[in-house]
Coordinates of C-alpha atoms in Angstrom, one line a residue:
Chain A
M1 CA 27.9 14.7 29.0
S2 CA 28.3 11.0 29.1
E3 CA 31.2 8.4 28.9
P4 CA 30.9 5.9 26.1
K5 CA 28.6 3.0 27.9
R6 CA 28.0 -1.2 26.4
L7 CA 25.4 -2.8 26.0
H8 CA 23.6 -5.1 28.9
P9 CA 25.5 -8.3 27.7
V10 CA 22.5 -10.3 27.0
S11 CA 22.6 -8.0 24.3
V12 CA 25.1 -10.9 22.6
V13 CA 22.5 -13.6 22.8
F14 CA 20.8 -11.7 21.4
S15 CA 23.1 -11.3 17.9
I16 CA 23.7 -15.0 18.4
I17 CA 20.4 -15.6 16.8
Q18 CA 20.4 -13.8 14.7
T19 CA 23.5 -14.4 12.8
I20 CA 22.1 -18.3 13.9
R21 CA 19.2 -18.2 12.0
K22 CA 20.1 -15.2 9.5
S23 CA 22.8 -18.1 8.6
I24 CA 21.0 -21.4 8.7
F25 CA 19.1 -21.5 5.6
S26 CA 23.2 -20.4 3.3
F27 CA 24.2 -24.0 5.1
L28 CA 21.1 -26.2 4.9
P29 CA 22.2 -27.8 1.7
I30 CA 25.7 -28.3 2.7
I31 CA 24.4 -30.1 5.7
I32 CA 21.5 -31.9 4.6
L33 CA 25.0 -33.4 1.9
A34 CA 27.1 -34.2 4.0
L35 CA 23.9 -36.3 6.0
G36 CA 22.9 -37.5 3.1
N37 CA 26.6 -39.2 2.5
G38 CA 26.2 -40.5 6.2
E39 CA 29.6 -37.9 7.5
W40 CA 28.5 -37.3 10.7
L41 CA 31.6 -36.2 12.3
Y42 CA 32.3 -33.8 9.7
I43 CA 29.2 -31.8 10.3
A44 CA 30.0 -32.4 14.4
I45 CA 33.5 -30.5 13.5
G46 CA 32.0 -28.9 11.4
A47 CA 28.9 -27.1 13.9
V48 CA 30.7 -26.4 16.2
I49 CA 33.4 -24.6 15.2
F50 CA 30.6 -22.3 13.0
A51 CA 28.7 -21.8 16.9
A52 CA 32.2 -21.2 18.1
I53 CA 33.3 -18.4 15.9
I54 CA 29.2 -16.8 16.2
I55 CA 30.3 -16.8 19.5
I56 CA 33.5 -14.8 18.9
V57 CA 32.5 -12.1 17.0
S58 CA 29.0 -11.2 19.2
I59 CA 31.2 -11.1 22.2
L60 CA 33.7 -9.1 20.1
S61 CA 31.5 -6.9 18.1
W62 CA 29.4 -6.4 22.1
F63 CA 32.3 -5.5 23.1
R64 CA 33.3 -3.0 21.0
Y65 CA 29.8 -1.5 20.5
T66 CA 29.1 2.7 22.7
Y67 CA 26.5 4.7 22.0
Q68 CA 26.9 8.2 24.4
L69 CA 24.4 10.5 25.3
E70 CA 25.8 14.2 24.2
E71 CA 24.1 17.5 24.8
D72 CA 21.7 17.3 21.9
Q73 CA 23.1 14.3 19.7
I74 CA 23.6 10.3 20.0
R75 CA 26.6 8.9 19.2
I76 CA 27.4 5.4 17.7
E77 CA 30.5 3.8 17.4
Q78 CA 30.4 -0.2 16.7
G79 CA 32.6 -3.1 14.6
I80 CA 34.9 -4.7 14.9
L81 CA 37.7 -3.8 12.6
V82 CA 36.2 -1.1 10.5
R83 CA 34.9 1.1 12.6
K84 CA 31.7 3.2 11.9
K85 CA 30.7 5.7 14.3
R86 CA 27.5 7.7 13.7
T87 CA 26.2 10.5 15.4
I88 CA 22.2 11.8 15.1
S89 CA 21.2 15.0 16.1
K90 CA 18.0 15.2 18.1
H91 CA 17.1 17.9 15.6
R92 CA 16.1 14.8 14.0
I93 CA 14.8 12.4 15.6
Q94 CA 11.0 11.2 14.5
S95 CA 10.4 8.9 17.3
I96 CA 12.1 7.3 19.9
D97 CA 10.3 2.9 21.4
L98 CA 11.0 1.3 23.2
T99 CA 10.2 -2.5 23.1
Q100 CA 10.7 -5.4 24.6
N101 CA 10.0 -9.1 24.1
I102 CA 10.5 -12.0 25.6
I103 CA 14.2 -12.2 26.8
H104 CA 13.9 -8.8 27.6
R105 CA 11.7 -9.0 29.7
I106 CA 12.8 -12.0 31.7
F107 CA 15.9 -9.7 33.1
G108 CA 14.1 -6.2 32.9
L109 CA 15.7 -5.2 29.7
T110 CA 14.9 -3.3 26.3
K111 CA 15.0 -2.7 23.1
V112 CA 15.4 0.6 22.6
Q113 CA 15.1 1.9 18.7
I114 CA 15.3 5.6 16.7
E115 CA 14.0 6.5 13.5
T116 CA 15.1 9.6 12.5
A117 CA 12.6 12.2 9.6
G118 CA 15.1 10.6 6.3
S119 CA 13.8 8.2 4.4
D120 CA 16.8 6.0 4.5
H121 CA 16.8 3.5 7.2
K122 CA 20.1 2.5 7.1
I123 CA 20.8 5.5 9.3
D124 CA 18.2 4.9 11.9
A125 CA 19.6 2.7 15.1
S126 CA 18.6 0.9 17.6
L127 CA 20.3 -0.5 20.4
H128 CA 19.0 -4.0 21.0
A129 CA 18.7 -4.2 25.7
V130 CA 19.7 -1.6 27.5
T131 CA 18.1 -2.4 30.8
M132 CA 14.9 -0.2 30.8
E133 CA 16.1 2.8 33.5
E134 CA 18.6 3.5 30.9
G135 CA 16.9 3.2 28.0
K136 CA 14.5 5.2 29.1
I137 CA 17.2 7.8 30.3
V138 CA 18.1 8.1 26.9
H139 CA 14.3 8.5 25.2
D140 CA 14.4 10.8 27.8
Q141 CA 17.3 12.7 27.3
L142 CA 16.7 12.7 23.5
K143 CA 12.6 13.4 23.5
Y144 CA 11.9 15.9 25.7
N145 CA 13.8 18.5 26.1
K146 CA 13.1 19.6 22.6
K147 CA 12.2 23.1 23.3
I148 CA 15.9 25.5 21.2
I149 CA 15.0 23.6 17.8
S150 CA 10.7 23.7 18.1
Q151 CA 11.3 26.5 15.9
D152 CA 12.2 24.3 12.7
M153 CA 9.6 21.6 13.1
D154 CA 5.7 23.4 12.6
T155 CA 5.6 26.3 14.5
E156 CA 1.2 26.4 14.8
E157 CA 1.6 23.9 17.6
E158 CA 4.5 26.1 18.8
E159 CA 2.6 27.5 21.7
S160 CA 0.9 24.1 23.4
Q161 CA 5.2 23.4 23.8
T162 CA 5.1 25.0 26.6
V163 CA 3.5 23.1 29.0
T164 CA 4.2 19.7 29.6
E165 CA 3.0 18.1 32.2
K166 CA -0.4 17.9 30.9
V167 CA -2.2 15.1 30.8
Y168 CA -2.9 14.0 27.1
P169 CA -6.8 12.5 25.7
Y170 CA -5.6 8.8 25.5
E171 CA -7.8 5.8 24.2
K172 CA -7.2 2.3 25.8
I173 CA -9.4 -0.9 24.6
S174 CA -10.7 -3.2 26.2
P175 CA -10.1 -6.8 26.8
K176 CA -13.7 -7.6 25.8
A177 CA -13.2 -5.0 22.5
L178 CA -9.8 -7.1 22.2
F179 CA -12.1 -9.9 22.1
I180 CA -14.4 -9.2 19.6
A181 CA -11.7 -8.3 17.4
G182 CA -9.6 -10.9 17.8
S183 CA -13.4 -13.5 17.8
T184 CA -14.0 -11.6 14.5
S185 CA -11.2 -10.7 12.4
G186 CA -10.8 -14.2 10.0
G187 CA -14.3 -14.2 9.3
F188 CA -14.3 -14.5 6.3
G189 CA -12.3 -18.1 7.0
I190 CA -14.2 -20.0 8.8
I191 CA -17.7 -18.6 6.6
L192 CA -16.3 -20.6 4.3
G193 CA -15.2 -23.0 5.8
L194 CA -18.7 -23.1 7.9
F195 CA -20.4 -22.7 4.2
G196 CA -18.5 -26.2 3.2
L197 CA -19.3 -28.1 6.0
A198 CA -22.6 -27.5 5.3
F199 CA -22.1 -28.8 1.9
S200 CA -20.5 -31.7 2.8
E201 CA -23.7 -32.5 5.2
L202 CA -25.6 -32.1 2.6
E203 CA -24.3 -34.6 0.5
T204 CA -24.6 -37.1 3.1
F205 CA -28.2 -37.5 2.2
I206 CA -26.9 -37.8 -1.1
P207 CA -26.0 -41.6 -1.0
D208 CA -28.6 -42.6 1.4
H209 CA -30.8 -43.3 -2.0
L210 CA -27.0 -44.9 -3.8
Y211 CA -25.5 -47.3 -1.2
T212 CA -26.6 -50.0 1.2
Q213 CA -28.5 -49.8 4.4
A214 CA -25.6 -51.3 6.0
S215 CA -22.5 -49.7 3.8
D216 CA -24.2 -46.2 4.1
W217 CA -24.4 -46.5 8.0
I218 CA -21.3 -46.9 7.6
F219 CA -20.0 -44.1 5.2
S220 CA -22.5 -41.5 7.2
Q221 CA -20.8 -42.7 10.7
A222 CA -17.4 -41.9 9.2
L223 CA -18.5 -39.2 7.6
Q224 CA -20.3 -37.9 10.5
V225 CA -16.7 -38.6 12.6
L226 CA -15.4 -36.5 9.9
I227 CA -17.0 -33.5 10.4
I228 CA -16.9 -33.7 14.2
L229 CA -13.4 -33.7 13.7
A230 CA -14.0 -30.4 11.3
V231 CA -15.6 -28.7 13.4
I232 CA -13.6 -29.7 16.1
T233 CA -10.4 -27.9 13.7
L234 CA -12.1 -25.1 13.0
I235 CA -13.7 -24.1 16.4
I236 CA -9.8 -24.5 17.3
L237 CA -8.5 -22.6 14.6
W238 CA -10.7 -19.9 15.7
G239 CA -9.7 -19.5 18.3
L240 CA -6.1 -19.2 18.3
G241 CA -7.3 -16.1 15.9
I242 CA -8.7 -15.1 18.9
L243 CA -6.0 -15.4 21.6
A244 CA -3.0 -14.1 18.2
T245 CA -5.1 -10.5 18.5
I246 CA -5.5 -10.7 22.7
I247 CA -1.9 -11.3 22.1
Q248 CA -0.8 -8.7 20.0
H249 CA -3.0 -5.7 21.0
W250 CA -2.6 -6.7 24.7
D251 CA -3.4 -2.8 26.7
F252 CA -3.4 -1.7 22.8
T253 CA -3.5 1.6 23.8
I254 CA -3.2 4.9 22.0
T255 CA -1.9 9.2 22.8
R256 CA -2.1 11.9 21.1
Y257 CA 1.0 14.2 21.6
E258 CA 1.2 17.5 20.8
K259 CA 3.0 16.1 17.4
E260 CA 2.3 12.5 17.4
L261 CA 0.4 9.6 18.0
F262 CA 2.1 6.7 21.1
I263 CA 0.3 3.9 20.2
T264 CA 1.9 0.9 23.1
R265 CA 0.6 -2.6 22.4
G266 CA 1.3 -6.3 23.3
L267 CA 1.3 -9.1 25.9
L268 CA 4.0 -11.2 25.7
E269 CA 5.9 -9.0 23.6
K270 CA 5.8 -5.1 24.7
K271 CA 5.5 -2.5 21.8
Q272 CA 6.1 0.4 21.5
S273 CA 6.2 2.5 18.2
T274 CA 5.8 6.2 17.5
I275 CA 3.4 8.6 14.3
P276 CA 4.4 11.7 13.8
L277 CA 1.6 14.0 12.3
K278 CA 3.2 15.2 9.7
R279 CA 4.1 11.1 8.3
I280 CA -0.1 10.7 8.4
Q281 CA -1.2 11.1 4.5
A282 CA -4.5 10.0 5.3
V283 CA -6.7 8.1 7.5
G284 CA -9.4 5.6 7.1
M285 CA -12.5 3.3 8.8
K286 CA -12.3 -0.2 7.0
E287 CA -15.3 -2.2 8.1
S288 CA -14.7 -6.0 6.9
I289 CA -18.9 -7.4 5.7
I290 CA -18.1 -9.1 9.4
R291 CA -17.5 -6.2 11.2
Q292 CA -20.8 -3.8 8.7
P293 CA -23.9 -6.0 10.2
L294 CA -22.5 -5.8 13.7
G295 CA -21.0 -2.0 13.4
Y296 CA -17.7 -2.3 14.2
A297 CA -15.2 -1.1 12.4
T298 CA -11.8 -0.4 12.8
M299 CA -9.4 2.4 12.4
Y300 CA -6.1 3.2 10.8
V301 CA -3.7 5.8 9.2
E302 CA -2.0 5.5 6.1
I303 CA 1.7 7.2 6.9
A304 CA 4.9 8.2 4.3
S305 CA 7.2 6.8 5.0
G306 CA 7.4 3.4 7.9
E307 CA 8.5 -0.1 9.1
I308 CA 8.7 -1.0 5.0
G309 CA 9.3 -4.4 4.5
Q310 CA 8.7 -5.9 7.6
N311 CA 5.0 -6.3 8.2
A312 CA 3.0 -6.9 4.7
E313 CA -0.1 -4.8 5.5
T314 CA -0.2 -2.0 4.4
H315 CA -1.1 1.0 6.7
T316 CA -0.6 1.1 9.5
L317 CA -3.5 0.3 12.6
L318 CA -4.4 3.2 14.5
Y319 CA -7.2 0.9 16.8
P320 CA -7.8 -2.0 16.0
L321 CA -11.2 -2.2 16.8
I322 CA -13.7 0.3 17.7
K323 CA -17.9 0.8 17.1
K324 CA -19.0 3.0 14.4
N325 CA -20.9 5.8 15.7
Q326 CA -18.1 6.6 18.1
A327 CA -15.1 6.4 15.1
R328 CA -16.1 10.8 15.3
E329 CA -15.6 10.7 19.3
F330 CA -11.7 8.7 18.8
L331 CA -11.0 10.6 15.6
A332 CA -12.0 14.6 18.0
K333 CA -10.1 13.2 20.4
L334 CA -6.7 11.6 19.3
L335 CA -6.8 13.9 15.9
P336 CA -8.8 16.5 15.9
E337 CA -7.7 17.8 12.5
Y338 CA -9.2 14.6 10.8
E339 CA -12.1 15.5 12.4
Y340 CA -15.9 15.3 10.2
T341 CA -19.1 15.4 10.3
Q342 CA -21.9 13.9 10.4
E343 CA -23.3 15.4 6.5
K344 CA -24.9 12.6 4.0
W345 CA -22.6 11.3 0.8
T346 CA -23.1 12.2 -2.3
K347 CA -23.8 9.2 -4.3
L348 CA -23.4 8.0 -7.8
P349 CA -26.0 8.2 -10.2
K350 CA -28.1 5.5 -10.9
R351 CA -27.1 5.7 -14.9
A352 CA -23.3 4.2 -12.9
L353 CA -24.7 0.6 -11.5
P354 CA -24.8 -1.1 -15.0
Y355 CA -21.0 -0.3 -15.2
Y356 CA -21.2 -2.4 -11.7
L357 CA -23.5 -5.1 -12.4
L358 CA -21.2 -5.6 -15.6
R359 CA -18.0 -5.1 -14.7
N360 CA -18.6 -7.8 -11.6
T361 CA -20.0 -10.4 -13.8
I362 CA -18.4 -10.7 -17.0
F363 CA -16.0 -13.1 -16.0
P364 CA -18.5 -15.4 -14.1
L365 CA -20.5 -15.3 -17.0
L366 CA -18.4 -16.3 -20.0
A367 CA -17.1 -19.1 -17.2
T368 CA -21.0 -20.0 -17.8
I369 CA -20.9 -20.0 -21.2
A370 CA -17.6 -22.0 -20.2
V371 CA -19.6 -25.0 -18.6
F372 CA -22.8 -24.5 -20.2
I373 CA -20.6 -26.0 -23.5
F374 CA -18.9 -28.2 -22.1
F375 CA -20.4 -29.5 -19.0
R376 CA -23.6 -29.5 -18.5
E377 CA -24.5 -30.4 -14.9
W378 CA -22.6 -28.0 -13.1
I379 CA -23.6 -25.2 -15.1
I380 CA -25.0 -23.9 -10.3
V381 CA -21.7 -23.5 -9.7
P382 CA -20.9 -20.6 -11.9
L383 CA -24.3 -19.3 -12.4
A384 CA -24.0 -19.4 -8.0
A385 CA -20.9 -17.1 -9.4
V386 CA -22.7 -14.4 -11.8
V387 CA -25.4 -14.2 -8.8
L388 CA -22.6 -13.5 -5.8
A389 CA -20.5 -11.2 -8.3
G390 CA -23.6 -9.1 -9.0
I391 CA -24.7 -8.3 -5.5
L392 CA -21.1 -8.0 -4.6
G393 CA -21.7 -4.8 -7.7
Y394 CA -25.2 -3.5 -6.4
F395 CA -23.6 -3.8 -3.4
Q396 CA -20.6 -1.7 -4.5
Y397 CA -22.6 0.6 -6.3
K398 CA -24.5 1.9 -3.0
T399 CA -21.3 2.1 -1.4
I400 CA -19.4 4.2 -3.2
G401 CA -19.6 7.9 -2.1
Y402 CA -17.9 11.2 -1.4
R403 CA -17.7 14.4 0.5
L404 CA -16.1 17.8 1.4
E405 CA -15.1 18.9 4.7
G406 CA -13.7 22.4 4.3
E407 CA -9.9 21.0 3.4
N408 CA -10.9 17.3 4.0
L409 CA -12.0 14.6 1.1
L410 CA -14.0 12.0 2.7
I411 CA -14.1 8.7 0.5
R412 CA -16.1 6.1 0.6
N413 CA -15.0 2.5 -1.5
R414 CA -15.6 -1.3 -1.6
L415 CA -13.5 -4.0 -2.9
L416 CA -15.0 -6.4 0.0
G417 CA -15.5 -5.1 2.8
R418 CA -16.3 -0.7 3.0
D419 CA -13.5 1.3 3.7
T420 CA -13.3 4.7 3.9
V421 CA -10.8 7.6 3.6
L422 CA -10.6 10.6 5.3
V423 CA -7.8 12.3 3.4
K424 CA -6.5 16.5 3.4
H425 CA -6.5 18.9 0.1
K426 CA -2.5 19.6 0.4
R427 CA -2.1 14.9 0.4
L428 CA -3.2 14.5 -2.4
Q429 CA -0.3 14.1 -5.4
S430 CA -2.2 14.4 -8.3
F431 CA -5.9 14.0 -9.9
Q432 CA -7.8 12.5 -12.4
K433 CA -10.4 11.9 -15.1
K434 CA -11.7 9.6 -17.1
Q435 CA -14.0 9.4 -19.2
H436 CA -14.6 7.1 -23.0
I437 CA -17.0 7.6 -25.1
L438 CA -20.2 6.4 -23.6
H439 CA -19.9 8.2 -20.1
K440 CA -19.6 10.9 -22.2
K441 CA -23.2 10.4 -23.2
Q442 CA -23.8 10.0 -19.4
H443 CA -21.6 12.5 -18.0
L444 CA -19.9 10.3 -16.2
A445 CA -16.4 10.4 -14.8
T446 CA -14.6 8.6 -13.0
L447 CA -11.7 9.9 -10.9
D448 CA -8.9 8.9 -9.6
T449 CA -6.4 10.6 -7.2
A450 CA -3.2 9.4 -5.6
I451 CA -2.2 9.3 -1.8
L452 CA 1.4 8.4 -0.3
S453 CA 2.0 5.6 1.1
K454 CA 5.0 3.8 2.8
F455 CA 6.8 4.8 -0.7
V456 CA 4.7 4.4 -3.3
G457 CA 1.1 5.9 -5.0
R458 CA -1.7 4.5 -3.2
H459 CA -4.7 5.4 -6.2
L460 CA -8.2 6.6 -4.5
V461 CA -10.9 6.0 -7.2
I462 CA -14.3 6.9 -8.1
R463 CA -15.8 5.7 -11.3
E464 CA -18.6 6.6 -13.1
L465 CA -19.3 9.6 -10.7
E466 CA -21.5 12.5 -11.9
L467 CA -19.9 14.2 -14.1
K468 CA -21.0 16.9 -11.6
D469 CA -19.4 15.9 -9.1
L470 CA -17.0 15.3 -10.1
D471 CA -16.0 18.7 -12.1
T472 CA -17.0 20.4 -8.7
I473 CA -14.6 18.1 -6.8
A474 CA -12.2 18.9 -9.6
D475 CA -12.6 22.8 -9.2
W476 CA -11.8 21.8 -5.1
Y477 CA -8.6 21.1 -5.9
S478 CA -7.4 22.8 -8.0
Y479 CA -5.3 25.4 -6.8
R480 CA -6.2 28.2 -9.5
D481 CA -8.5 31.1 -8.9
Chain B
M1 CA -11.6 20.2 -15.9
R2 CA -14.1 21.3 -17.9
E3 CA -12.5 22.8 -20.8
Q4 CA -9.3 20.4 -22.8
P5 CA -5.7 21.8 -21.9
S6 CA -5.0 24.8 -25.1
E7 CA -1.3 23.7 -26.4
R8 CA -0.5 20.8 -28.5
I9 CA 2.7 18.5 -28.8
A10 CA 4.9 18.8 -32.0
G11 CA 3.3 17.6 -34.5
D12 CA 6.5 15.8 -35.8
A13 CA 5.7 12.9 -33.1
I14 CA 3.5 11.7 -35.1
K15 CA 6.9 10.8 -38.0
A16 CA 7.9 9.8 -34.1
W17 CA 5.1 7.4 -32.8
Q18 CA 4.8 6.2 -37.0
L19 CA 9.4 5.2 -37.4
T20 CA 8.2 3.2 -33.9
A21 CA 5.8 1.5 -35.7
H22 CA 7.8 1.3 -38.4
L23 CA 10.2 -1.3 -36.3
V24 CA 7.3 -2.5 -33.8
A25 CA 6.4 -4.4 -37.4
L26 CA 9.2 -5.6 -38.3
I27 CA 10.0 -8.2 -35.8
P28 CA 6.9 -10.0 -35.9
L29 CA 7.2 -9.6 -40.2
V30 CA 10.4 -11.4 -39.3
L31 CA 8.9 -14.0 -37.8
G32 CA 6.2 -14.4 -40.4
I33 CA 8.7 -14.7 -42.7
A34 CA 11.4 -17.3 -40.7
A35 CA 8.3 -19.7 -40.4
I36 CA 7.0 -18.9 -44.1
I37 CA 10.7 -20.1 -45.0
A38 CA 11.0 -23.0 -42.3
S39 CA 7.6 -24.5 -43.2
N40 CA 9.0 -25.9 -46.6
Y41 CA 11.9 -27.7 -44.7
F42 CA 10.2 -29.4 -41.8
D43 CA 6.8 -31.0 -41.8
F44 CA 5.4 -29.8 -38.7
I45 CA 5.4 -26.4 -39.1
S46 CA 2.3 -25.8 -41.2
Y47 CA 3.3 -22.9 -43.4
W48 CA -0.3 -21.1 -41.4
I49 CA 1.8 -20.1 -38.9
G50 CA 3.7 -18.0 -41.6
I51 CA 0.7 -16.2 -43.7
G52 CA -1.1 -15.9 -40.1
L53 CA 1.8 -14.0 -38.9
L54 CA 2.0 -11.8 -41.5
I55 CA -1.7 -11.0 -42.1
F56 CA -0.8 -9.6 -38.1
T57 CA 1.4 -7.5 -39.0
V58 CA -0.7 -6.4 -42.0
I59 CA -2.8 -5.0 -39.3
E60 CA -1.0 -4.4 -37.0
W61 CA 0.9 -2.4 -39.6
I62 CA -1.8 -0.1 -40.5
I63 CA -3.1 0.3 -37.2
T64 CA -0.4 1.3 -34.9
A65 CA 1.4 3.6 -37.5
F66 CA -1.7 5.3 -39.7
V67 CA -4.5 5.2 -36.5
I68 CA -3.3 5.8 -33.9
P69 CA -0.5 8.0 -35.0
N70 CA -3.0 10.3 -35.8
L71 CA -5.8 10.4 -33.1
R72 CA -2.9 10.0 -30.2
W73 CA -2.0 13.2 -31.8
K74 CA -5.0 15.8 -31.9
R75 CA -5.8 13.5 -28.1
W76 CA -2.8 15.5 -27.0
R77 CA -3.3 18.7 -25.3
Y78 CA -0.8 20.4 -21.8
Q79 CA -1.0 23.8 -20.4
I80 CA 0.9 25.0 -17.9
Y81 CA -0.3 27.2 -15.0
D82 CA 1.2 28.6 -12.1
Q83 CA 0.0 26.6 -9.7
E84 CA -1.0 23.1 -11.8
I85 CA 0.3 21.1 -15.0
Y86 CA -3.1 20.4 -16.4
I87 CA -2.8 16.9 -19.1
Q88 CA -4.8 15.3 -21.5
H89 CA -4.2 12.5 -23.2
G90 CA -6.2 9.6 -24.0
I91 CA -7.4 7.9 -27.6
I92 CA -11.3 5.4 -25.7
I93 CA -10.6 6.0 -22.3
V94 CA -10.1 9.9 -22.0
T95 CA -7.3 10.9 -19.3
R96 CA -7.1 14.6 -17.5
T97 CA -5.1 15.1 -15.3
V98 CA -3.4 17.7 -12.7
V99 CA -0.2 18.1 -10.9
P100 CA -0.1 21.0 -8.1
M101 CA 3.6 22.7 -8.5
I102 CA 3.2 22.6 -5.6
R103 CA 4.0 18.6 -4.7
V104 CA 5.7 18.1 -7.9
Q105 CA 9.5 16.7 -6.5
H106 CA 11.3 16.9 -9.9
V107 CA 11.0 17.3 -14.0
D108 CA 13.0 15.2 -16.1
T109 CA 13.9 15.6 -19.6
E110 CA 14.6 12.0 -21.8
Q111 CA 15.3 11.8 -25.3
G112 CA 15.6 8.6 -27.0
P113 CA 17.8 7.2 -30.1
I114 CA 14.1 8.2 -32.4
L115 CA 13.0 11.4 -30.6
K116 CA 16.6 12.6 -31.3
K117 CA 16.7 12.4 -34.9
Y118 CA 12.9 14.5 -34.9
R119 CA 15.0 17.3 -32.5
L120 CA 12.2 15.7 -29.7
S121 CA 11.9 14.8 -26.1
T122 CA 9.8 14.1 -23.4
L123 CA 9.0 15.1 -20.4
Q124 CA 8.6 13.8 -17.3
I125 CA 6.6 15.0 -13.9
S126 CA 6.8 13.0 -11.1
T127 CA 4.5 13.3 -7.7
A128 CA 5.6 12.1 -4.6
A129 CA 3.7 8.6 -5.0
T130 CA 2.8 9.8 -10.0
K131 CA 4.9 9.9 -12.3
H132 CA 3.4 12.2 -15.7
E133 CA 4.9 12.8 -19.3
I134 CA 4.8 14.9 -22.0
P135 CA 5.2 13.1 -24.9
A136 CA 7.2 15.0 -28.5
L137 CA 8.0 18.6 -27.0
L138 CA 10.6 20.0 -29.6
E139 CA 13.5 19.8 -27.8
E140 CA 13.9 23.5 -26.9
E141 CA 10.5 23.8 -25.2
A142 CA 10.7 20.6 -23.4
A143 CA 13.9 22.0 -21.9
N144 CA 12.4 25.4 -21.6
L145 CA 9.7 23.5 -19.7
R146 CA 11.4 21.6 -17.1
D147 CA 13.4 25.0 -15.3
Q148 CA 9.9 26.5 -15.8
I149 CA 8.2 23.2 -13.3
S150 CA 11.3 23.0 -11.3
E151 CA 11.7 27.0 -10.6
L152 CA 7.9 27.0 -10.0
A153 CA 7.6 24.0 -8.3
R154 CA 10.4 25.3 -6.2
V155 CA 7.6 25.8 -2.8
E156 CA 8.7 25.2 0.7
Q157 CA 7.3 21.8 1.2
D158 CA 6.5 19.9 4.5
D159 CA 6.4 16.4 4.5
V160 CA 5.3 15.2 1.0

């Protein structure tokens, strides 16, 4: 269809940077040793040779890397000495994403990432730098004449395939919402900081009676300066947090196509990502303790695979900030498969409360006893921890609940922030009911069910559920008639 | 999930677990004896260490070899339906597990030297996210179950 093409020459720069970044740590010890001996000349020579090798290898590998678009596949050939030829069939391609970092944007280039359905990520390919138009051609070529292959994919949505020029539902974040997202994101750290501040301020009043007037004046003076510095630092950190969120999620747009969700975001680095609907295992809504009172939440999905190891987050962000009462509309618009009603949650029975209080306070209580024995004057600290843990336990008990709606199971849980998970019957991998002797007497039981999330299991657990309720869910889950 | 599963695991499971417990108990026993002998030669090793270890050995041995295997065997039950696998286990916390056939990704049987002695083997059932076990089934039974489950699980699966 077309002759083999090379990447844009700028990709040489990328591979040089990448190689240096990868190898710098293995050379560091040698460099430090040599520096200690003052052997500057050798280091300089070594560095020059090393740099020359990297540059030559990068240029050669750029020269030997070609890609070729064919009827319904892409063919990639690479390798300087060992030639590796790879053909990726269009049928197997799950997503093609165009991503640009700053260097890409200066030269009007883009990176093309091709992901396949397999769980082996070595199969995936990426063209590190091609011109923007070329990237779009590759994308459209491999993506948009899929009609021939639709029979081996989902059959349910086939009829909508015929309309290609249709306007797809999308949602775009406003700068204001982004600002709120940023200012409430690192929230817990900030509150902790504020607590620390209030505490240190109290401290300044205590030594007033203990020290002489003069030294006290100097001391409090210094402390005030310290406090001002601390406040400034906090504000700067906070501001940086907001800035980071804004840069990362600028123009966050999520669009729903027939079989996938498509996300674009970023101010400096423009990122695209595609979430095939088939890979979605569950949809969740997280409300951190800062956002919950303000009525805001974050939407996320659990997907079966993904860029493992690339980001530490366990789930994939669907939308950075949403008003809680709009979450339902959001799902109805973009993921109607996961639409839910606003029925009442089935909560835990009163008998469950003692378990929650005890589970949370047991360790602080033990600590209190230890402190009471050894450092009686500090007793207030563990006692406060006991009270806080007890309050948390109570709120956990109040939050936890479930709902059954058709083939959807909704579970609401709380570790610190409130987390609502919406999962389909067919995505639950197994179902467990756990009881010990006390549970049995009180007709309580613990539910434990697992979904797949990035190659590992995520367990959804409801502790001390009413036995009858658990059996209802078990009957709903069971495939037996 | 209201009724417990119907099938029990092989009766020889108790013997196999007891044998394992005897072997495990040898470790602190040997250590305890070694500590007592060593305390004769070195002043800084108190003979109480050895005695403590021996007491611990005896208690551990009685519990793991004579109390737990029976209780564990009594609790262990399973049942294979056409649509799902139903397992019950656990001495203090009783866990009942349902694994739907269409979620099963693969089934294995496993046999260590102790299980081999009693002609038993363990059945392992894996889903995409979890792993489940039925320990100590009779060899033929485990093999049959493995084939039966993999037959039943051979339904068309959509993405995980």
